[in-house]
C-alpha positions as MATLAB code, in Angstrom:
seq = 'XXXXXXXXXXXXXXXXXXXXXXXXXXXXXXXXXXXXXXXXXXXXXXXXXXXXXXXXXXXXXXXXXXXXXXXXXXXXXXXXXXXXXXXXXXXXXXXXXXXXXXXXXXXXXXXXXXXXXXXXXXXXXXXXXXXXXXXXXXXXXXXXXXXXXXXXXXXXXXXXXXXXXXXXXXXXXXXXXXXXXXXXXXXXXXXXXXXXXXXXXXXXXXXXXXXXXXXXXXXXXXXXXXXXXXXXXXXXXXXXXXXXXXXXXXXXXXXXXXXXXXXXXXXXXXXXXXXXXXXXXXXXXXXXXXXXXXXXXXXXXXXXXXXXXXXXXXXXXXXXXXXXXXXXXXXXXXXXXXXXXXXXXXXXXXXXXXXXXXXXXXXXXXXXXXXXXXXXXXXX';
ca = [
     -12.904  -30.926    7.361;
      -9.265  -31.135    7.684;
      -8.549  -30.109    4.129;
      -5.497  -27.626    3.880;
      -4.517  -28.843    0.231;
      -5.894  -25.189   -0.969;
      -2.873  -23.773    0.630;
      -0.333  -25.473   -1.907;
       3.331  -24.669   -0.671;
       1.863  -22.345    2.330;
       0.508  -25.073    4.524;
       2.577  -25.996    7.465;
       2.691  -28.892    9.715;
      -0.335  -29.872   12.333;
       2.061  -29.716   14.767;
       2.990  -25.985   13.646;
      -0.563  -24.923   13.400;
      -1.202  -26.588   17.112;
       1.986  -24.113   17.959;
       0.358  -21.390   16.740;
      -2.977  -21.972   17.948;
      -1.331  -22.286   21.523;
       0.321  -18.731   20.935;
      -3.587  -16.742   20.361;
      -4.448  -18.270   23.277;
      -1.549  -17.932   25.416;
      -1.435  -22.094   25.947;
       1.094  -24.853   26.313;
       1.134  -26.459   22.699;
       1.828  -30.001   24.017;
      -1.879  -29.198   25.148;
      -3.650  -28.351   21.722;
      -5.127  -30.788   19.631;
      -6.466  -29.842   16.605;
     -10.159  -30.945   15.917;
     -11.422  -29.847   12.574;
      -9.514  -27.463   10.383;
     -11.274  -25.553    7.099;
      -9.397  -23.480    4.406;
     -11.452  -20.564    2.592;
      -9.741  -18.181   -0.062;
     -10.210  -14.601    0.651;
     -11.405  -12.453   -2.142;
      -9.431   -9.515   -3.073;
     -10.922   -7.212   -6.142;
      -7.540   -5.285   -6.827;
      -4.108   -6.707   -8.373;
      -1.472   -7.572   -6.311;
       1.815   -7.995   -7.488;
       3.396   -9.776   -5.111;
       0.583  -11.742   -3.587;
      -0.205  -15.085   -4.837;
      -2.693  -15.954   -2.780;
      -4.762  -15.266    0.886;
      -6.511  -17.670    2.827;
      -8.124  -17.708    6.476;
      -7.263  -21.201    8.255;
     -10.236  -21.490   10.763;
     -11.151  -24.433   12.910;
     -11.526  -26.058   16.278;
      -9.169  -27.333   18.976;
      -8.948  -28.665   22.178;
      -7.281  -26.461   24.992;
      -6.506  -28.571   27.362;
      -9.808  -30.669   26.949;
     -11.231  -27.641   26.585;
     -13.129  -26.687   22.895;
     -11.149  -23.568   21.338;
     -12.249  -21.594   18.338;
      -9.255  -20.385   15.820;
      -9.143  -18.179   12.936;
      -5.757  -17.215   11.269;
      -5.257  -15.055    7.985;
      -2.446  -16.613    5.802;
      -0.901  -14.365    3.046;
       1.579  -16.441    0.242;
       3.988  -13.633   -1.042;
       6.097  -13.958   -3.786;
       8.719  -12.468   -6.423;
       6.745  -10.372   -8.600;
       8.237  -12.318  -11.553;
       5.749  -15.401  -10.813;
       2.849  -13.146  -10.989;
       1.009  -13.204  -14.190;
       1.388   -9.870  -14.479;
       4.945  -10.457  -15.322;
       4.313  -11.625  -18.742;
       3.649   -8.070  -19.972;
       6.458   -6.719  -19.023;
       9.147   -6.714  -21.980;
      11.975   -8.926  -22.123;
      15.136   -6.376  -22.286;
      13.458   -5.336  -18.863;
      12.302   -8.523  -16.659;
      15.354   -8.335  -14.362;
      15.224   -4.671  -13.879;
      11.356   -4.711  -13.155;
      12.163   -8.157  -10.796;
      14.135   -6.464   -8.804;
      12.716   -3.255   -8.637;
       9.395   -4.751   -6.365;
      10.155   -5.431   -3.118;
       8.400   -8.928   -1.949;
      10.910   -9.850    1.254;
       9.897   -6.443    3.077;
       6.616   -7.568    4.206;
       8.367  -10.875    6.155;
      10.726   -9.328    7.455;
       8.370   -6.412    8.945;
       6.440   -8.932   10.632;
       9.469  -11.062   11.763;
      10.528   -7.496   13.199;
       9.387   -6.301   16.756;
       8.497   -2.866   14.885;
       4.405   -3.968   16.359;
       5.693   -3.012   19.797;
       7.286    0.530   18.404;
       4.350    2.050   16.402;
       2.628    4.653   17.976;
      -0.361    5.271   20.351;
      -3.498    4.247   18.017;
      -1.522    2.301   15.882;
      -0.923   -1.253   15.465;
      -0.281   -4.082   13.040;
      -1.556   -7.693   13.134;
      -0.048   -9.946   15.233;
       2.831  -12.157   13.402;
       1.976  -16.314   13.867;
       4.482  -17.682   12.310;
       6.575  -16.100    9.365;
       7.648  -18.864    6.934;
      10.454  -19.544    3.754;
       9.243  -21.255    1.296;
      11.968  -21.249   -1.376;
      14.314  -18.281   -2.697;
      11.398  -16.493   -3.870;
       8.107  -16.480   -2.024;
       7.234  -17.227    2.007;
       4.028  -17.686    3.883;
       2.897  -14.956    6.343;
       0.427  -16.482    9.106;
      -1.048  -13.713   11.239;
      -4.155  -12.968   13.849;
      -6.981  -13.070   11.768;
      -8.042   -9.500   12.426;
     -11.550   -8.143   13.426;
     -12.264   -5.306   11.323;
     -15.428   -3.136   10.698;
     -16.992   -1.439    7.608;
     -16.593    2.459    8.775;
     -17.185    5.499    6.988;
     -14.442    7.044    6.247;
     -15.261   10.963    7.083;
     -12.672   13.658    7.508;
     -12.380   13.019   11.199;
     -11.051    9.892   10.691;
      -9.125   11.191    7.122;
      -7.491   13.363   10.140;
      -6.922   10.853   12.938;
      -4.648    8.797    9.860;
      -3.189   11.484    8.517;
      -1.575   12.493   12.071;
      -0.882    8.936   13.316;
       1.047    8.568    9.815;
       3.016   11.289   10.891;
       3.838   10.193   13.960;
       5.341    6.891   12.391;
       7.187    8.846   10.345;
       8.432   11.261   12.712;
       9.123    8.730   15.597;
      13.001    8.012   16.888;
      12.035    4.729   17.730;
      10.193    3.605   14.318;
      13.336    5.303   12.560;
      15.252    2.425   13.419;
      13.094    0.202   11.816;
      12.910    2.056    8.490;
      15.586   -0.212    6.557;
      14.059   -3.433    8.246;
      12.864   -4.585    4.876;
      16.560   -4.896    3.115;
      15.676   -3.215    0.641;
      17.060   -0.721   -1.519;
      15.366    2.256   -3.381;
      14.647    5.935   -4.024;
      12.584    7.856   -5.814;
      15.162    8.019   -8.878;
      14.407    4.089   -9.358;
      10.733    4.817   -9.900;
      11.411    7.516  -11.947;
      13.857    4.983  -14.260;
      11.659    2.778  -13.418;
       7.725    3.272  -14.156;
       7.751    6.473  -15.417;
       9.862    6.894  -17.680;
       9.414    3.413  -19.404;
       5.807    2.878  -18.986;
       3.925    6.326  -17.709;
       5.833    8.988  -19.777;
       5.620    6.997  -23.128;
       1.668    6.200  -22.853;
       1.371    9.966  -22.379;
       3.268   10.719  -25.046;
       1.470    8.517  -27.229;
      -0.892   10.749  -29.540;
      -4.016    7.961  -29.586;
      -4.034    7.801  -26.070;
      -6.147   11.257  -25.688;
      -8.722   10.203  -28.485;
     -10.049    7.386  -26.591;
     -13.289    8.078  -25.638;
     -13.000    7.774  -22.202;
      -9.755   10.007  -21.831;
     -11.076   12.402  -24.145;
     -14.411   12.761  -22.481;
     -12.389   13.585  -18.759;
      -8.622   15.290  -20.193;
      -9.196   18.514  -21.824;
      -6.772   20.110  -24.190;
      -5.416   21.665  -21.207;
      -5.047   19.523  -18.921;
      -3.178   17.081  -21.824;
      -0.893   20.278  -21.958;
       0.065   20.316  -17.890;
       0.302   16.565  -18.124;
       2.971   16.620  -20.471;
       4.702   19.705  -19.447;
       4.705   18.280  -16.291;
       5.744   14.963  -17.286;
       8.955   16.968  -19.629;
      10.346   18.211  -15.840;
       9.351   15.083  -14.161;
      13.337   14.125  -13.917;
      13.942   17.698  -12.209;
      10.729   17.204   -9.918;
      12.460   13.872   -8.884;
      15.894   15.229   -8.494;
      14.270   18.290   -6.173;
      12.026   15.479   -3.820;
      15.472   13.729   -3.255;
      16.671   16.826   -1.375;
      13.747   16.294    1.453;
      14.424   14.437    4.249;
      13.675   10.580    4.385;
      11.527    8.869    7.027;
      10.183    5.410    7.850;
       7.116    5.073    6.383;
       4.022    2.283    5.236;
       4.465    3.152    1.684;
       0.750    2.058    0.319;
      -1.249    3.838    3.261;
      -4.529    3.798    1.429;
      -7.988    3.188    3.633;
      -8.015   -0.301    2.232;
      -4.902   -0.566    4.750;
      -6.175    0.796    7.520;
      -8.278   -1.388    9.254;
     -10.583   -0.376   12.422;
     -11.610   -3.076   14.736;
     -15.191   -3.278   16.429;
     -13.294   -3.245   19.907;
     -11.934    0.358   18.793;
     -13.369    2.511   16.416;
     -10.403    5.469   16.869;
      -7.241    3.393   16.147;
      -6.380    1.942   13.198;
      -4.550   -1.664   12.435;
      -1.724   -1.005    9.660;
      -1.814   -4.459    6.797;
       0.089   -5.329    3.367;
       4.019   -3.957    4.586;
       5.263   -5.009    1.351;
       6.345   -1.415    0.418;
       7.658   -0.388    4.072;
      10.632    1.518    3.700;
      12.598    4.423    3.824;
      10.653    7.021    2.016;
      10.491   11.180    1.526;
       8.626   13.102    4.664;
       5.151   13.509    3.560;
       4.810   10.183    1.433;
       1.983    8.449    3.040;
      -0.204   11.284    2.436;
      -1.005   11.286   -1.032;
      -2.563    7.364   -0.676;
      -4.230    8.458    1.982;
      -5.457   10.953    0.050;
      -6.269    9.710   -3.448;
      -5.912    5.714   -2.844;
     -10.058    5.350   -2.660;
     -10.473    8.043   -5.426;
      -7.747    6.091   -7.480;
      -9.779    2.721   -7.257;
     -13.317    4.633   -7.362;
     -14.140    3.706   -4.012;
     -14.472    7.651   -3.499;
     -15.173   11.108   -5.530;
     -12.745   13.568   -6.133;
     -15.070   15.977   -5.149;
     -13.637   16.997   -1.662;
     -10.305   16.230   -2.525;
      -8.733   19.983   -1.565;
     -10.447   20.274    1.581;
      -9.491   16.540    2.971;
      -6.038   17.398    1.311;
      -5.563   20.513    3.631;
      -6.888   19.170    6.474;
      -4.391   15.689    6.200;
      -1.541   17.702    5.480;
      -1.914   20.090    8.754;
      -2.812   17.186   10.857;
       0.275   15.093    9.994;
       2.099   18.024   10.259;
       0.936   18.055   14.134;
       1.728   14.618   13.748;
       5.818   15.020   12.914;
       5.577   17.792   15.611;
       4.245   15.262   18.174;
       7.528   13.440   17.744;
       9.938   15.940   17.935;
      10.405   16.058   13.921;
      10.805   19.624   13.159;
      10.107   20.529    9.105;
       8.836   24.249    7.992;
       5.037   24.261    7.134;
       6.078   25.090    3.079;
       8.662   22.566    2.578;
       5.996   19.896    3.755;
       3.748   21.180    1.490;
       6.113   21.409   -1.298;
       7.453   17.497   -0.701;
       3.418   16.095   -0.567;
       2.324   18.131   -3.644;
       5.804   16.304   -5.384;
       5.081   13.272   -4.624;
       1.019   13.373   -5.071;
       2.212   14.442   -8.731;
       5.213   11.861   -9.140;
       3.249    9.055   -7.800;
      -0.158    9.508   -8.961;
      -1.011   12.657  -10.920;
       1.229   11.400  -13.970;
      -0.407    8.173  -13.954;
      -4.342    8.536  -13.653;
      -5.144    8.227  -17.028;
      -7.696    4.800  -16.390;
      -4.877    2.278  -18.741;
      -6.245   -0.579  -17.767;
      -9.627    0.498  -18.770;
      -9.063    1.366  -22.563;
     -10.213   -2.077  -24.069;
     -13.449   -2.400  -21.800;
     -16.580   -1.229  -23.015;
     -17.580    1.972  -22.410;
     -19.882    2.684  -18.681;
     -21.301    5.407  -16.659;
     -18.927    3.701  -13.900;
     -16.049    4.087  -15.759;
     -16.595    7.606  -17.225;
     -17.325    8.600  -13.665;
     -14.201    7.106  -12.598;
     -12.054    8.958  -15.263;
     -13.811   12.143  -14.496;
     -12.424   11.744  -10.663;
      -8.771   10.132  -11.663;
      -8.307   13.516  -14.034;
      -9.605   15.730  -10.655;
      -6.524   14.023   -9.554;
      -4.074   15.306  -11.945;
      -5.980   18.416  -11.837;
      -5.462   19.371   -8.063;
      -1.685   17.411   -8.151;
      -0.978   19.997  -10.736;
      -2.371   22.949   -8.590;
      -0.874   21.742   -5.514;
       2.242   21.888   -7.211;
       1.999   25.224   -8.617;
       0.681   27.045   -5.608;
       3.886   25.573   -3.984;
       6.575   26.120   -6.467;
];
């Protein structure tokens, strides 16, 4: 029962795991003694670049004499080059594409004391123990947190949305903007992803005979993608011009969790894209992140879309960050477009066999590019 091999390099010392054992429950660690310890891997159904593996370390201890339950989530994180992604990226690029993923930023976040700076209703999981493991990858060991299935309805679309802008319009998260090391704008992911994967793939005359593009991208919605993918460098150039803020960078449901203690606030996860971003960035995976993954339809995308953008709006405003109502507008409808809209088409789909699941799921990714398009255009 006191197994831990399935942790490989992550694993730490018994007398580490007494330590943080003693810190959930407040104790003296001299007074710990670990009983029985079990390892279980924790399923995750989407890729993650930078993760190589998750685990929950749960067990028993003795408190004093006393029997003590434990539960602790432990995340591996690593260089994006050891992923087996990596092996698809092309040669002439590997260093550029390296670098270009943050992995550090998530450590560093939770060796932060940002926790104690997020706003009302917002929180993140408690940091364990934050560990290096060589020059590319380190062990995260947090509070094993209690979340709930919820249904995610536009109340609590709303409640997100305005917390979100609260982190990004608070003084006192500012400072911890940069707390990842990390350095990037939108130009890199426009030298970046777009125009070395995205663009090209667009570009690409067989792409929009495939059956399942050609069944959800009309003729004319081919035409806006490209048109819109031709000014994509002067879309990037005019986002650069709005003003930056601290902000979660991958604020999709998934990373939102509500506990069963408190079904109004939400617990922030995965920081590994923290960082200094445009105002308004969170919103669009907020937004689109379920409909991106088919978690959700596309079908109410324009009404949750207003309703997000006016309550993080209230949100900046609730912090004393002042930004006209257009120019917000203008900087989410950029972004939904730069971000996602150019890259819905379903890639990594084209070489499965064709499903109702995955024509559905094209049908709502090309709503995407659809309404990122119009957003755009009623803003320009």
């Amino acid at each position: 029962m006191n197994d831990r091999s399935a942790l490989g390099p992550a694993d730490v010392s018994d007398a580490e795991l007494a330590r943080m054992v003693a810190a959930q429950y407040d104790a003296d660690p001299t007074t710990v003694e670990l009983v029985d310890v079990r390892v279980t891997p924790v399923d995750y159904d989407l890729p993650a670049l930078t993760t190589a593996s998750r685990n929950r370390v749960q067990g028993t201890a003795r408190i004093d004499g006393a029997p003590a339950g434990f539960s602790i989530f432990v995340k591996h994180i690593q260089s994006w080059g050891r992923s087996p992604f990596f092996a698809d990226v092309p040669p002439e690029v590997r260093e550029f594409a390296e670098a270009s993923v943050p992995w550090r930023t998530e450590a560093l976040a939770y060796r932060s004391d940002l926790r104690e700076h997020l706003p009302d209703g917002l929180t993140m999981p408690r940091a364990l123990g934050v560990f290096d493991l060589d020059e590319k990858s380190a062990a995260v060991w947090l509070e094993d947190v209690p979340a709930v299935e919820v249904a995610w309805d536009r109340r609590r679309f709303e409640r997100a949305a305005g917390l979100l802008g609260r982190i990004a319009g608070s003084p006192a998260v500012a400072a911890y903007a940069r707390v990842g090391e990390f350095d990037w704008s939108v130009r890199d992911y426009l030298f970046g992803r777009l125009l070395n994967q995205v663009i090209p793939m667009l570009q690409a005359d067989p792409l929009w005979q495939h059956p399942l593009v050609a069944g959800a991208y009309d003729d004319e919605l081919r035409t806006r993608l490209l048109r819109a993918a031709d000014l994509a460098p002067e879309y990037v150039e005019e986002l650069m011009s709005f003003p930056v803020t601290a902000g979660h960078g991958d604020a999709c449901p998934s990373n939102l969790l509500v506990r069963a203690a408190d079904d109004d606030s939400f617990t922030l996860i995965d920081f590994g894209f923290w960082q200094e971003l445009p105002v308004g960035f969170d919103l669009a995976q907020l937004l689109v992140g379920d409909v991106q993954i088919g978690r959700r339809s596309a079908a109410d995308l324009a009404e949750r879309g207003e309703a997000c953008l006016v309550a993080y709006s209230d949100g900046l405003r609730a912090e004393g960050f002042e930004i006209d109502g257009p120019d917000l507008r203008r900087a989410h409808a950029l972004q939904l477009l730069i971000f996602t809209g150019l890259s819905t088409i379903p890639f990594e789909h084209l070489e499965a066999p064709p499903s109702p699941e995955l024509t559905a799921l094209a049908a709502d990714r090309a709503a995407i590019s659809r309404y990122s398009l119009d957003l755009l255009g009623a803003t320009g």
